[in-house]
Amino acid sequence: DIQMTQSPSPLSASVGDRVTITCRASHDIGNDLGWYQQRPGEAPKRLIYAVSTLQSGVPSRFSGSGSGTDFTLTISSLQPEDFATYYCLHHNTFRLTFGGGTKVDVK
Amino acid sequence: QVHLVQSGTAIKKPGASLKVSCTASGYTFIDNFLYWVRQAPGQGLEWMGWINPYSGGTSYAQKFQDRVTMTSDTSLNTAYLEVTGLRSDDTAVYYCARDSNPAHLRSSGGPDYWGQGTLVTVSS
């Protein structure tokens, strides 16, 4: 089974900071990777799919990149509403493997 | 607009069974696979399995093979998750989520829309 390892966790940052979260897969996963944001008490929300495609309605300060086994979610300028937990997700033949999550909190 | 609406909070005793529903609207129910994902308190997200509402086909994570059944009722646009032999460590929020790809593509696109979650507490 493929394992997804996220870092760092947690991540302390301030409003306006550029934030980078990394996800590493145990094997090459092509572009079957998405990023999700989860605020406390809410369901996850998809931000990015297919490594780098922004979900409709998601602000352009979010971006994704990577290939093979190493992937990155970047928030170019952290906003107050971005303090949340972020998960990478690998999907293959409808099996889902989540990263452990990165909580972005206030420095 | 796609919506997935789940049944409400449940409190169960150890050894009991649980059935959570997920009612879809805003799209053709049989066109997309549905996932079930759970999240224990303060923990990450855990995939439980999927159902193809068109065929009724399912696949479960190995951890849940013996205790989980996923079904759907296409006349009600509703999917169900049943968990038997509940234990305290089954206490979690259970989510349904829709796969973003049409099922006929036979290739997952990852979940796009999620239900609001159902809190299940297992306690004596």
Tab-separated table of N, CA, C and O in Angstrom, chain A residues 32-66:
chain	number	residue	atom	x	y	z
A	32	ASP	N	-2.321	11.644	-9.307
A	32	ASP	CA	-3.528	11.297	-8.547
A	32	ASP	C	-3.450	11.850	-7.122
A	32	ASP	O	-3.499	11.098	-6.133
A	33	LEU	N	-3.326	13.159	-7.013
A	33	LEU	CA	-3.153	13.788	-5.712
A	33	LEU	C	-3.973	15.060	-5.606
A	33	LEU	O	-4.005	15.869	-6.532
A	34	GLY	N	-4.612	15.215	-4.446
A	34	GLY	CA	-5.358	16.431	-4.151
A	34	GLY	C	-4.993	16.966	-2.785
A	34	GLY	O	-4.356	16.283	-1.973
A	35	TRP	N	-5.407	18.206	-2.552
A	35	TRP	CA	-5.199	18.863	-1.258
A	35	TRP	C	-6.548	19.334	-0.719
A	35	TRP	O	-7.367	19.873	-1.466
A	36	TYR	N	-6.736	19.158	0.580
A	36	TYR	CA	-7.987	19.488	1.238
A	36	TYR	C	-7.718	20.352	2.460
A	36	TYR	O	-6.716	20.168	3.154
A	37	GLN	N	-8.651	21.258	2.705
A	37	GLN	CA	-8.615	22.112	3.894
A	37	GLN	C	-9.756	21.699	4.810
A	37	GLN	O	-10.876	21.487	4.344
A	38	GLN	N	-9.469	21.607	6.084
A	38	GLN	CA	-10.528	21.310	7.046
A	38	GLN	C	-10.446	22.278	8.216
A	38	GLN	O	-9.434	22.339	8.923
A	39	ARG	N	-11.501	23.033	8.391
A	39	ARG	CA	-11.620	23.909	9.558
A	39	ARG	C	-12.313	23.133	10.674
A	39	ARG	O	-13.069	22.183	10.405
A	40	PRO	N	-12.092	23.522	11.939
A	40	PRO	CA	-12.711	22.785	13.049
A	40	PRO	C	-14.224	22.710	12.911
A	40	PRO	O	-14.887	23.706	12.620
A	41	GLY	N	-14.741	21.510	13.086
A	41	GLY	CA	-16.187	21.309	13.045
A	41	GLY	C	-16.780	21.265	11.654
A	41	GLY	O	-18.012	21.189	11.521
A	42	GLU	N	-15.934	21.321	10.636
A	42	GLU	CA	-16.432	21.307	9.258
A	42	GLU	C	-15.924	20.082	8.502
A	42	GLU	O	-14.932	19.461	8.885
A	43	ALA	N	-16.604	19.791	7.401
A	43	ALA	CA	-16.137	18.734	6.504
A	43	ALA	C	-14.924	19.234	5.711
A	43	ALA	O	-14.752	20.448	5.521
A	44	PRO	N	-14.096	18.327	5.243
A	44	PRO	CA	-12.987	18.759	4.375
A	44	PRO	C	-13.514	19.436	3.118
A	44	PRO	O	-14.614	19.151	2.638
A	45	LYS	N	-12.678	20.318	2.594
A	45	LYS	CA	-13.019	21.057	1.371
A	45	LYS	C	-11.858	20.886	0.393
A	45	LYS	O	-10.697	21.100	0.773
A	46	ARG	N	-12.169	20.509	-0.837
A	46	ARG	CA	-11.092	20.320	-1.810
A	46	ARG	C	-10.587	21.659	-2.312
A	46	ARG	O	-11.373	22.513	-2.733
A	47	LEU	N	-9.255	21.810	-2.278
A	47	LEU	CA	-8.607	23.028	-2.777
A	47	LEU	C	-7.976	22.798	-4.147
A	47	LEU	O	-8.064	23.646	-5.033
A	48	ILE	N	-7.303	21.679	-4.290
A	48	ILE	CA	-6.490	21.371	-5.456
A	48	ILE	C	-6.766	19.930	-5.857
A	48	ILE	O	-6.894	19.052	-4.984
A	49	TYR	N	-6.835	19.654	-7.165
A	49	TYR	CA	-6.880	18.281	-7.632
A	49	TYR	C	-5.903	18.108	-8.783
A	49	TYR	O	-5.422	19.101	-9.350
A	50	ALA	N	-5.612	16.857	-9.085
A	50	ALA	CA	-4.632	16.537	-10.132
A	50	ALA	C	-3.347	17.338	-9.933
A	50	ALA	O	-2.808	17.929	-10.886
A	51	VAL	N	-2.866	17.377	-8.707
A	51	VAL	CA	-1.601	17.995	-8.283
A	51	VAL	C	-1.650	19.512	-8.255
A	51	VAL	O	-1.224	20.135	-7.276
A	52	SER	N	-2.185	20.128	-9.329
A	52	SER	CA	-2.004	21.576	-9.452
A	52	SER	C	-3.230	22.339	-9.954
A	52	SER	O	-3.149	23.552	-10.150
A	53	THR	N	-4.355	21.654	-10.147
A	53	THR	CA	-5.551	22.326	-10.666
A	53	THR	C	-6.375	22.871	-9.516
A	53	THR	O	-6.771	22.125	-8.613
A	54	LEU	N	-6.636	24.156	-9.558
A	54	LEU	CA	-7.378	24.825	-8.488
A	54	LEU	C	-8.867	24.500	-8.616
A	54	LEU	O	-9.460	24.640	-9.692
A	55	GLN	N	-9.453	24.040	-7.520
A	55	GLN	CA	-10.898	23.817	-7.488
A	55	GLN	C	-11.613	25.146	-7.711
A	55	GLN	O	-11.173	26.194	-7.212
A	56	SER	N	-12.720	25.099	-8.445
A	56	SER	CA	-13.507	26.303	-8.707
A	56	SER	C	-13.880	27.005	-7.404
A	56	SER	O	-14.315	26.364	-6.444
A	57	GLY	N	-13.677	28.319	-7.364
A	57	GLY	CA	-14.037	29.101	-6.190
A	57	GLY	C	-12.950	29.235	-5.147
A	57	GLY	O	-13.102	30.000	-4.190
A	58	VAL	N	-11.871	28.506	-5.316
A	58	VAL	CA	-10.777	28.566	-4.340
A	58	VAL	C	-9.850	29.733	-4.698
A	58	VAL	O	-9.494	29.908	-5.859
A	59	PRO	N	-9.472	30.536	-3.709
A	59	PRO	CA	-8.630	31.707	-4.016
A	59	PRO	C	-7.304	31.334	-4.667
A	59	PRO	O	-6.722	30.291	-4.358
A	60	SER	N	-6.826	32.221	-5.501
A	60	SER	CA	-5.615	31.940	-6.272
A	60	SER	C	-4.347	31.971	-5.427
A	60	SER	O	-3.264	31.644	-5.929
A	61	ARG	N	-4.437	32.362	-4.168
A	61	ARG	CA	-3.250	32.299	-3.305
A	61	ARG	C	-2.858	30.853	-2.987
A	61	ARG	O	-1.744	30.599	-2.523
A	62	PHE	N	-3.759	29.909	-3.255
A	62	PHE	CA	-3.450	28.492	-3.087
A	62	PHE	C	-2.902	27.942	-4.408
A	62	PHE	O	-3.448	28.220	-5.481
A	63	SER	N	-1.838	27.173	-4.310
A	63	SER	CA	-1.304	26.511	-5.499
A	63	SER	C	-0.684	25.180	-5.111
A	63	SER	O	-0.259	24.982	-3.966
A	64	GLY	N	-0.648	24.279	-6.066
A	64	GLY	CA	-0.057	22.971	-5.848
A	64	GLY	C	0.957	22.653	-6.927
A	64	GLY	O	0.845	23.120	-8.062
A	65	SER	N	1.943	21.868	-6.561
A	65	SER	CA	2.969	21.474	-7.529
A	65	SER	C	3.550	20.135	-7.122
A	65	SER	O	3.262	19.605	-6.041
A	66	GLY	N	4.398	19.609	-7.999
A	66	GLY	CA	5.082	18.359	-7.702
A	66	GLY	C	4.856	17.315	-8.763
A	66	GLY	O	4.100	17.517	-9.716
